[in-house]
């Protein structure tokens, strides 16, 4: 009986981080989805808030960083956009959508920077 309780306690301790992680991803996903809905209505400040919140809830959620980068672009904060894209690609280097968004951002941002330097 005592060994069973010990094994159960070990299992519960081992399972708790996974449950907490799943809850964090679920909460972050809800923030991301809400951010998408308000961005589609042109409410970019609210979307930015929601996606920042999602990255705070789950710092490993690449899609949240991708969307956050887009919101930073929209607000003209290109340094933060670059950092958010970099974080997204660190988290999911093989995510084609994130890479395409980042590549397009770099192409446009770099071209704009070169034009402004002239």
mmCIF file of N, CA and C in Angstrom:
data_model
loop_
_atom_site.group_PDB
_atom_site.id
_atom_site.type_symbol
_atom_site.label_atom_id
_atom_site.label_comp_id
_atom_site.label_asym_id
_atom_site.label_seq_id
_atom_site.Cartn_x
_atom_site.Cartn_y
_atom_site.Cartn_z
ATOM 1 N N UNK A 1 0.828 -1.188 0.000
ATOM 2 C CA UNK A 1 0.000 0.000 0.000
ATOM 3 C C UNK A 1 0.866 1.243 0.000
ATOM 4 N N UNK A 2 1.876 1.275 0.804
ATOM 5 C CA UNK A 2 2.756 2.424 0.904
ATOM 6 C C UNK A 2 3.512 2.645 -0.405
ATOM 7 N N UNK A 3 3.971 1.589 -1.042
ATOM 8 C CA UNK A 3 4.683 1.701 -2.319
ATOM 9 C C UNK A 3 3.757 2.247 -3.402
ATOM 10 N N UNK A 4 2.495 1.863 -3.367
ATOM 11 C CA UNK A 4 1.521 2.355 -4.332
ATOM 12 C C UNK A 4 1.323 3.858 -4.163
ATOM 13 N N UNK A 5 1.231 4.293 -2.930
ATOM 14 C CA UNK A 5 1.068 5.727 -2.670
ATOM 15 C C UNK A 5 2.293 6.512 -3.146
ATOM 16 N N UNK A 6 3.462 5.964 -2.905
ATOM 17 C CA UNK A 6 4.694 6.628 -3.335
ATOM 18 C C UNK A 6 4.716 6.727 -4.855
ATOM 19 N N UNK A 7 4.385 5.650 -5.551
ATOM 20 C CA UNK A 7 4.353 5.672 -7.011
ATOM 21 C C UNK A 7 3.309 6.657 -7.525
ATOM 22 N N UNK A 8 2.152 6.701 -6.870
ATOM 23 C CA UNK A 8 1.115 7.643 -7.262
ATOM 24 C C UNK A 8 1.587 9.079 -7.058
ATOM 25 N N UNK A 9 2.250 9.331 -5.940
ATOM 26 C CA UNK A 9 2.764 10.682 -5.663
ATOM 27 C C UNK A 9 3.817 11.073 -6.699
ATOM 28 N N UNK A 10 4.686 10.154 -7.050
ATOM 29 C CA UNK A 10 5.711 10.426 -8.065
ATOM 30 C C UNK A 10 5.045 10.701 -9.405
ATOM 31 N N UNK A 11 4.057 9.907 -9.765
ATOM 32 C CA UNK A 11 3.356 10.109 -11.031
ATOM 33 C C UNK A 11 2.666 11.466 -11.058
ATOM 34 N N UNK A 12 2.007 11.839 -9.942
ATOM 35 C CA UNK A 12 1.320 13.128 -9.885
ATOM 36 C C UNK A 12 2.300 14.286 -10.027
ATOM 37 N N UNK A 13 3.423 14.205 -9.364
ATOM 38 C CA UNK A 13 4.427 15.263 -9.457
ATOM 39 C C UNK A 13 4.969 15.342 -10.883
ATOM 40 N N UNK A 14 5.186 14.205 -11.501
ATOM 41 C CA UNK A 14 5.682 14.189 -12.873
ATOM 42 C C UNK A 14 4.629 14.684 -13.855
ATOM 43 N N UNK A 15 3.373 14.420 -13.582
ATOM 44 C CA UNK A 15 2.301 14.792 -14.505
ATOM 45 C C UNK A 15 1.896 16.257 -14.383
ATOM 46 N N UNK A 16 2.081 16.862 -13.250
ATOM 47 C CA UNK A 16 1.644 18.239 -13.045
ATOM 48 C C UNK A 16 2.262 19.225 -14.030
ATOM 49 N N UNK A 17 3.570 19.192 -14.293
ATOM 50 C CA UNK A 17 4.105 20.144 -15.271
ATOM 51 C C UNK A 17 3.478 19.971 -16.656
ATOM 52 N N UNK A 18 3.188 18.747 -17.042
ATOM 53 C CA UNK A 18 2.567 18.519 -18.355
ATOM 54 C C UNK A 18 1.156 19.095 -18.382
ATOM 55 N N UNK A 19 0.424 18.932 -17.291
ATOM 56 C CA UNK A 19 -0.924 19.484 -17.215
ATOM 57 C C UNK A 19 -0.854 21.003 -17.229
ATOM 58 N N UNK A 20 0.056 21.564 -16.442
ATOM 59 C CA UNK A 20 0.213 23.020 -16.405
ATOM 60 C C UNK A 20 0.622 23.551 -17.774
ATOM 61 N N UNK A 21 1.497 22.815 -18.454
ATOM 62 C CA UNK A 21 1.933 23.226 -19.783
ATOM 63 C C UNK A 21 0.777 23.189 -20.771
ATOM 64 N N UNK A 22 -0.040 22.154 -20.691
ATOM 65 C CA UNK A 22 -1.199 22.049 -21.584
ATOM 66 C C UNK A 22 -2.192 23.169 -21.300
ATOM 67 N N UNK A 23 -2.394 23.483 -20.025
ATOM 68 C CA UNK A 23 -3.286 24.584 -19.665
ATOM 69 C C UNK A 23 -2.734 25.911 -20.165
ATOM 70 N N UNK A 24 -1.430 26.121 -20.035
ATOM 71 C CA UNK A 24 -0.808 27.359 -20.506
ATOM 72 C C UNK A 24 -0.979 27.488 -22.011
ATOM 73 N N UNK A 25 -0.750 26.411 -22.758
ATOM 74 C CA UNK A 25 -0.913 26.467 -24.206
ATOM 75 C C UNK A 25 -2.366 26.765 -24.568
ATOM 76 N N UNK A 26 -3.284 26.146 -23.853
ATOM 77 C CA UNK A 26 -4.701 26.383 -24.117
ATOM 78 C C UNK A 26 -5.066 27.846 -23.844
ATOM 79 N N UNK A 27 -4.583 28.379 -22.737
ATOM 80 C CA UNK A 27 -4.850 29.782 -22.407
ATOM 81 C C UNK A 27 -4.196 30.708 -23.430
ATOM 82 N N UNK A 28 -2.970 30.399 -23.820
ATOM 83 C CA UNK A 28 -2.270 31.217 -24.814
ATOM 84 C C UNK A 28 -2.984 31.138 -26.157
ATOM 85 N N UNK A 29 -3.441 29.951 -26.517
ATOM 86 C CA UNK A 29 -4.161 29.780 -27.786
ATOM 87 C C UNK A 29 -5.436 30.628 -27.797
ATOM 88 N N UNK A 30 -6.123 30.678 -26.675
ATOM 89 C CA UNK A 30 -7.338 31.502 -26.584
ATOM 90 C C UNK A 30 -6.998 32.982 -26.794
ATOM 91 N N UNK A 31 -5.883 33.424 -26.236
ATOM 92 C CA UNK A 31 -5.447 34.810 -26.429
ATOM 93 C C UNK A 31 -5.109 35.069 -27.899
ATOM 94 N N UNK A 32 -4.422 34.120 -28.523
ATOM 95 C CA UNK A 32 -4.049 34.262 -29.936
ATOM 96 C C UNK A 32 -5.303 34.345 -30.803
ATOM 97 N N UNK A 33 -6.248 33.464 -30.568
ATOM 98 C CA UNK A 33 -7.476 33.455 -31.365
ATOM 99 C C UNK A 33 -8.261 34.753 -31.190
ATOM 100 N N UNK A 34 -8.333 35.245 -29.956
ATOM 101 C CA UNK A 34 -9.016 36.510 -29.712
ATOM 102 C C UNK A 34 -8.272 37.640 -30.428
ATOM 103 N N UNK A 35 -6.939 37.603 -30.366
ATOM 104 C CA UNK A 35 -6.135 38.602 -31.059
ATOM 105 C C UNK A 35 -6.393 38.606 -32.558
ATOM 106 N N UNK A 36 -6.528 37.439 -33.141
ATOM 107 C CA UNK A 36 -6.823 37.340 -34.576
ATOM 108 C C UNK A 36 -8.181 37.976 -34.871
ATOM 109 N N UNK A 37 -9.162 37.669 -34.035
ATOM 110 C CA UNK A 37 -10.512 38.207 -34.254
ATOM 111 C C UNK A 37 -10.521 39.732 -34.198
ATOM 112 N N UNK A 38 -9.819 40.316 -33.231
ATOM 113 C CA UNK A 38 -9.839 41.776 -33.129
ATOM 114 C C UNK A 38 -8.960 42.421 -34.196
ATOM 115 N N UNK A 39 -7.882 41.753 -34.607
ATOM 116 C CA UNK A 39 -7.044 42.286 -35.689
ATOM 117 C C UNK A 39 -7.837 42.349 -36.983
ATOM 118 N N UNK A 40 -8.660 41.353 -37.222
ATOM 119 C CA UNK A 40 -9.490 41.349 -38.424
ATOM 120 C C UNK A 40 -10.483 42.510 -38.433
ATOM 121 N N UNK A 41 -10.773 43.054 -37.267
ATOM 122 C CA UNK A 41 -11.656 44.216 -37.157
ATOM 123 C C UNK A 41 -10.866 45.523 -37.138
ATOM 124 N N UNK A 42 -9.543 45.416 -37.290
ATOM 125 C CA UNK A 42 -8.693 46.601 -37.305
ATOM 126 C C UNK A 42 -8.288 47.093 -35.926
ATOM 127 N N UNK A 43 -8.535 46.324 -34.894
ATOM 128 C CA UNK A 43 -8.204 46.710 -33.522
ATOM 129 C C UNK A 43 -6.812 46.186 -33.164
ATOM 130 N N UNK A 44 -5.805 46.801 -33.760
ATOM 131 C CA UNK A 44 -4.440 46.299 -33.657
ATOM 132 C C UNK A 44 -3.847 46.441 -32.263
ATOM 133 N N UNK A 45 -4.203 47.485 -31.532
ATOM 134 C CA UNK A 45 -3.674 47.627 -30.163
ATOM 135 C C UNK A 45 -4.165 46.496 -29.274
ATOM 136 N N UNK A 46 -5.429 46.139 -29.436
ATOM 137 C CA UNK A 46 -5.972 45.022 -28.660
ATOM 138 C C UNK A 46 -5.322 43.713 -29.088
ATOM 139 N N UNK A 47 -5.130 43.530 -30.380
ATOM 140 C CA UNK A 47 -4.468 42.313 -30.870
ATOM 141 C C UNK A 47 -3.048 42.225 -30.314
ATOM 142 N N UNK A 48 -2.342 43.340 -30.357
ATOM 143 C CA UNK A 48 -0.979 43.383 -29.823
ATOM 144 C C UNK A 48 -0.970 42.979 -28.358
ATOM 145 N N UNK A 49 -1.893 43.517 -27.594
ATOM 146 C CA UNK A 49 -1.998 43.160 -26.174
ATOM 147 C C UNK A 49 -2.233 41.656 -26.005
ATOM 148 N N UNK A 50 -3.159 41.120 -26.773
ATOM 149 C CA UNK A 50 -3.504 39.697 -26.639
ATOM 150 C C UNK A 50 -2.321 38.801 -26.989
ATOM 151 N N UNK A 51 -1.588 39.167 -28.050
ATOM 152 C CA UNK A 51 -0.460 38.330 -28.455
ATOM 153 C C UNK A 51 0.721 38.481 -27.503
ATOM 154 N N UNK A 52 0.905 39.666 -26.933
ATOM 155 C CA UNK A 52 1.922 39.806 -25.890
ATOM 156 C C UNK A 52 1.553 38.935 -24.695
ATOM 157 N N UNK A 53 0.290 38.962 -24.342
ATOM 158 C CA UNK A 53 -0.197 38.154 -23.223
ATOM 159 C C UNK A 53 0.016 36.664 -23.497
ATOM 160 N N UNK A 54 -0.250 36.245 -24.713
ATOM 161 C CA UNK A 54 -0.058 34.832 -25.074
ATOM 162 C C UNK A 54 1.392 34.417 -24.899
ATOM 163 N N UNK A 55 2.338 35.277 -25.279
ATOM 164 C CA UNK A 55 3.760 34.923 -25.133
ATOM 165 C C UNK A 55 4.180 34.917 -23.668
ATOM 166 N N UNK A 56 3.505 35.695 -22.841
ATOM 167 C CA UNK A 56 3.790 35.673 -21.400
ATOM 168 C C UNK A 56 3.257 34.387 -20.778
ATOM 169 N N UNK A 57 2.081 33.983 -21.208
ATOM 170 C CA UNK A 57 1.463 32.763 -20.677
ATOM 171 C C UNK A 57 2.262 31.536 -21.095
ATOM 172 N N UNK A 58 2.652 31.484 -22.371
ATOM 173 C CA UNK A 58 3.388 30.332 -22.909
ATOM 174 C C UNK A 58 4.549 30.837 -23.764
ATOM 175 N N UNK A 59 5.710 31.043 -23.164
ATOM 176 C CA UNK A 59 6.862 31.574 -23.900
ATOM 177 C C UNK A 59 7.406 30.645 -24.989
ATOM 178 N N UNK A 60 6.848 29.457 -25.102
ATOM 179 C CA UNK A 60 7.312 28.528 -26.138
ATOM 180 C C UNK A 60 6.354 28.445 -27.325
ATOM 181 N N UNK A 61 5.390 29.344 -27.400
ATOM 182 C CA UNK A 61 4.341 29.299 -28.424
ATOM 183 C C UNK A 61 4.757 30.156 -29.620
ATOM 184 N N UNK A 62 5.316 29.521 -30.618
ATOM 185 C CA UNK A 62 5.869 30.217 -31.784
ATOM 186 C C UNK A 62 4.821 31.017 -32.544
ATOM 187 N N UNK A 63 3.621 30.488 -32.686
ATOM 188 C CA UNK A 63 2.567 31.191 -33.422
ATOM 189 C C UNK A 63 2.232 32.526 -32.761
ATOM 190 N N UNK A 64 2.287 32.565 -31.441
ATOM 191 C CA UNK A 64 2.010 33.820 -30.731
ATOM 192 C C UNK A 64 3.083 34.857 -31.066
ATOM 193 N N UNK A 65 4.336 34.431 -31.126
ATOM 194 C CA UNK A 65 5.412 35.361 -31.492
ATOM 195 C C UNK A 65 5.286 35.819 -32.940
ATOM 196 N N UNK A 66 4.874 34.921 -33.820
ATOM 197 C CA UNK A 66 4.663 35.290 -35.219
ATOM 198 C C UNK A 66 3.597 36.380 -35.329
ATOM 199 N N UNK A 67 2.465 36.174 -34.660
ATOM 200 C CA UNK A 67 1.388 37.155 -34.706
ATOM 201 C C UNK A 67 1.804 38.455 -34.031
ATOM 202 N N UNK A 68 2.555 38.336 -32.949
ATOM 203 C CA UNK A 68 3.052 39.514 -32.257
ATOM 204 C C UNK A 68 3.951 40.329 -33.188
ATOM 205 N N UNK A 69 4.778 39.655 -33.949
ATOM 206 C CA UNK A 69 5.651 40.340 -34.910
ATOM 207 C C UNK A 69 4.825 41.109 -35.936
ATOM 208 N N UNK A 70 3.755 40.499 -36.407
ATOM 209 C CA UNK A 70 2.886 41.165 -37.379
ATOM 210 C C UNK A 70 2.264 42.416 -36.753
ATOM 211 N N UNK A 71 1.839 42.321 -35.508
ATOM 212 C CA UNK A 71 1.253 43.485 -34.827
ATOM 213 C C UNK A 71 2.293 44.583 -34.632
ATOM 214 N N UNK A 72 3.512 44.194 -34.292
ATOM 215 C CA UNK A 72 4.579 45.194 -34.164
ATOM 216 C C UNK A 72 4.845 45.867 -35.517
ATOM 217 N N UNK A 73 4.836 45.076 -36.578
ATOM 218 C CA UNK A 73 4.990 45.661 -37.921
ATOM 219 C C UNK A 73 3.890 46.684 -38.174
ATOM 220 N N UNK A 74 2.671 46.300 -37.874
ATOM 221 C CA UNK A 74 1.516 47.157 -38.105
ATOM 222 C C UNK A 74 1.647 48.477 -37.353
ATOM 223 N N UNK A 75 2.239 48.416 -36.159
ATOM 224 C CA UNK A 75 2.381 49.622 -35.339
ATOM 225 C C UNK A 75 3.647 50.413 -35.679
ATOM 226 N N UNK A 76 4.471 49.866 -36.590
ATOM 227 C CA UNK A 76 5.693 50.559 -36.989
ATOM 228 C C UNK A 76 6.884 50.290 -36.089
ATOM 229 N N UNK A 77 6.769 49.344 -35.170
ATOM 230 C CA UNK A 77 7.865 49.002 -34.262
ATOM 231 C C UNK A 77 8.663 47.840 -34.862
ATOM 232 N N UNK A 78 9.517 48.188 -35.823
ATOM 233 C CA UNK A 78 10.203 47.172 -36.616
ATOM 234 C C UNK A 78 11.293 46.435 -35.836
ATOM 235 N N UNK A 79 11.899 47.077 -34.860
ATOM 236 C CA UNK A 79 12.894 46.384 -34.040
ATOM 237 C C UNK A 79 12.253 45.267 -33.230
ATOM 238 N N UNK A 80 11.125 45.581 -32.621
ATOM 239 C CA UNK A 80 10.417 44.543 -31.859
ATOM 240 C C UNK A 80 9.859 43.468 -32.787
ATOM 241 N N UNK A 81 9.419 43.861 -33.971
ATOM 242 C CA UNK A 81 8.914 42.877 -34.932
ATOM 243 C C UNK A 81 10.015 41.883 -35.276
ATOM 244 N N UNK A 82 11.206 42.395 -35.567
ATOM 245 C CA UNK A 82 12.332 41.509 -35.905
ATOM 246 C C UNK A 82 12.625 40.547 -34.762
ATOM 247 N N UNK A 83 12.646 41.062 -33.532
ATOM 248 C CA UNK A 83 12.930 40.204 -32.375
ATOM 249 C C UNK A 83 11.863 39.137 -32.192
ATOM 250 N N UNK A 84 10.606 39.500 -32.407
ATOM 251 C CA UNK A 84 9.523 38.514 -32.273
ATOM 252 C C UNK A 84 9.627 37.447 -33.359
ATOM 253 N N UNK A 85 9.928 37.863 -34.586
ATOM 254 C CA UNK A 85 10.128 36.872 -35.661
ATOM 255 C C UNK A 85 11.316 35.965 -35.348
ATOM 256 N N UNK A 86 12.389 36.543 -34.856
ATOM 257 C CA UNK A 86 13.560 35.727 -34.515
ATOM 258 C C UNK A 86 13.213 34.694 -33.455
ATOM 259 N N UNK A 87 12.449 35.111 -32.454
ATOM 260 C CA UNK A 87 12.050 34.171 -31.399
ATOM 261 C C UNK A 87 11.149 33.075 -31.975
ATOM 262 N N UNK A 88 10.219 33.455 -32.830
ATOM 263 C CA UNK A 88 9.325 32.462 -33.437
ATOM 264 C C UNK A 88 10.118 31.434 -34.240
ATOM 265 N N UNK A 89 11.107 31.903 -35.003
ATOM 266 C CA UNK A 89 11.887 30.964 -35.816
ATOM 267 C C UNK A 89 12.832 30.124 -34.955
ATOM 268 N N UNK A 90 13.272 30.659 -33.810
ATOM 269 C CA UNK A 90 14.056 29.844 -32.878
ATOM 270 C C UNK A 90 13.214 28.692 -32.340
ATOM 271 N N UNK A 91 11.971 29.003 -32.017
ATOM 272 C CA UNK A 91 11.081 27.996 -31.441
ATOM 273 C C UNK A 91 10.649 26.957 -32.462
ATOM 274 N N UNK A 92 10.390 27.396 -33.691
ATOM 275 C CA UNK A 92 9.944 26.469 -34.743
ATOM 276 C C UNK A 92 10.688 26.781 -36.045
ATOM 277 N N UNK A 93 11.938 26.356 -36.131
ATOM 278 C CA UNK A 93 12.752 26.696 -37.308
ATOM 279 C C UNK A 93 12.230 26.108 -38.616
ATOM 280 N N UNK A 94 11.420 25.084 -38.555
ATOM 281 C CA UNK A 94 10.913 24.452 -39.780
ATOM 282 C C UNK A 94 9.496 24.878 -40.132
ATOM 283 N N UNK A 95 8.957 25.859 -39.431
ATOM 284 C CA UNK A 95 7.602 26.328 -39.701
ATOM 285 C C UNK A 95 7.652 27.247 -40.924
ATOM 286 N N UNK A 96 7.125 26.767 -42.026
ATOM 287 C CA UNK A 96 7.201 27.483 -43.300
ATOM 288 C C UNK A 96 6.479 28.825 -43.254
ATOM 289 N N UNK A 97 5.332 28.884 -42.618
ATOM 290 C CA UNK A 97 4.573 30.136 -42.556
ATOM 291 C C UNK A 97 5.360 31.212 -41.809
ATOM 292 N N UNK A 98 5.942 30.841 -40.679
ATOM 293 C CA UNK A 98 6.730 31.798 -39.903
ATOM 294 C C UNK A 98 7.945 32.253 -40.710
ATOM 295 N N UNK A 99 8.617 31.323 -41.357
ATOM 296 C CA UNK A 99 9.810 31.678 -42.146
ATOM 297 C C UNK A 99 9.432 32.605 -43.310
ATOM 298 N N UNK A 100 8.320 32.317 -43.965
ATOM 299 C CA UNK A 100 7.893 33.173 -45.075
ATOM 300 C C UNK A 100 7.546 34.575 -44.577
ATOM 301 N N UNK A 101 6.847 34.664 -43.457
ATOM 302 C CA UNK A 101 6.516 35.973 -42.895
ATOM 303 C C UNK A 101 7.783 36.742 -42.541
ATOM 304 N N UNK A 102 8.733 36.061 -41.914
ATOM 305 C CA UNK A 102 9.978 36.716 -41.511
ATOM 306 C C UNK A 102 10.788 37.131 -42.737
ATOM 307 N N UNK A 103 10.859 36.269 -43.734
ATOM 308 C CA UNK A 103 11.598 36.608 -44.955
ATOM 309 C C UNK A 103 10.989 37.821 -45.654
ATOM 310 N N UNK A 104 9.670 37.861 -45.733
ATOM 311 C CA UNK A 104 8.996 39.005 -46.349
ATOM 312 C C UNK A 104 9.255 40.275 -45.533
ATOM 313 N N UNK A 105 9.168 40.157 -44.220
ATOM 314 C CA UNK A 105 9.459 41.299 -43.350
ATOM 315 C C UNK A 105 10.875 41.815 -43.606
ATOM 316 N N UNK A 106 11.842 40.898 -43.623
ATOM 317 C CA UNK A 106 13.239 41.314 -43.823
ATOM 318 C C UNK A 106 13.412 41.980 -45.183
ATOM 319 N N UNK A 107 12.813 41.413 -46.201
ATOM 320 C CA UNK A 107 12.943 41.980 -47.546
ATOM 321 C C UNK A 107 12.386 43.400 -47.585
ATOM 322 N N UNK A 108 11.200 43.597 -47.075
ATOM 323 C CA UNK A 108 10.571 44.919 -47.109
ATOM 324 C C UNK A 108 11.290 45.886 -46.172
ATOM 325 N N UNK A 109 11.576 45.433 -44.969
ATOM 326 C CA UNK A 109 12.213 46.294 -43.981
ATOM 327 C C UNK A 109 13.623 46.693 -44.416
ATOM 328 N N UNK A 110 14.377 45.746 -44.940
ATOM 329 C CA UNK A 110 15.734 46.043 -45.383
ATOM 330 C C UNK A 110 15.722 46.992 -46.586
ATOM 331 N N UNK A 111 14.793 46.770 -47.502
ATOM 332 C CA UNK A 111 14.675 47.647 -48.669
ATOM 333 C C UNK A 111 14.303 49.063 -48.236
ATOM 334 N N UNK A 112 13.369 49.170 -47.311
ATOM 335 C CA UNK A 112 12.950 50.478 -46.802
ATOM 336 C C UNK A 112 14.107 51.165 -46.083
ATOM 337 N N UNK A 113 14.862 50.414 -45.306
ATOM 338 C CA UNK A 113 16.003 50.984 -44.584
ATOM 339 C C UNK A 113 17.057 51.495 -45.560
ATOM 340 N N UNK A 114 17.335 50.744 -46.609
ATOM 341 C CA UNK A 114 18.331 51.178 -47.609
ATOM 342 C C UNK A 114 17.853 52.430 -48.325
ATOM 343 N N UNK A 115 16.576 52.495 -48.632
ATOM 344 C CA UNK A 115 16.026 53.665 -49.327
ATOM 345 C C UNK A 115 16.130 54.905 -48.427
ATOM 346 N N UNK A 116 15.864 54.751 -47.157
ATOM 347 C CA UNK A 116 15.919 55.872 -46.226
ATOM 348 C C UNK A 116 17.347 56.350 -45.985
ATOM 349 N N UNK A 117 18.314 55.446 -46.114
ATOM 350 C CA UNK A 117 19.721 55.813 -45.931
ATOM 351 C C UNK A 117 20.253 56.654 -47.073
ATOM 352 N N UNK A 118 19.637 56.550 -48.233
ATOM 353 C CA UNK A 118 20.103 57.276 -49.420
ATOM 354 C C UNK A 118 19.717 58.686 -49.393
#
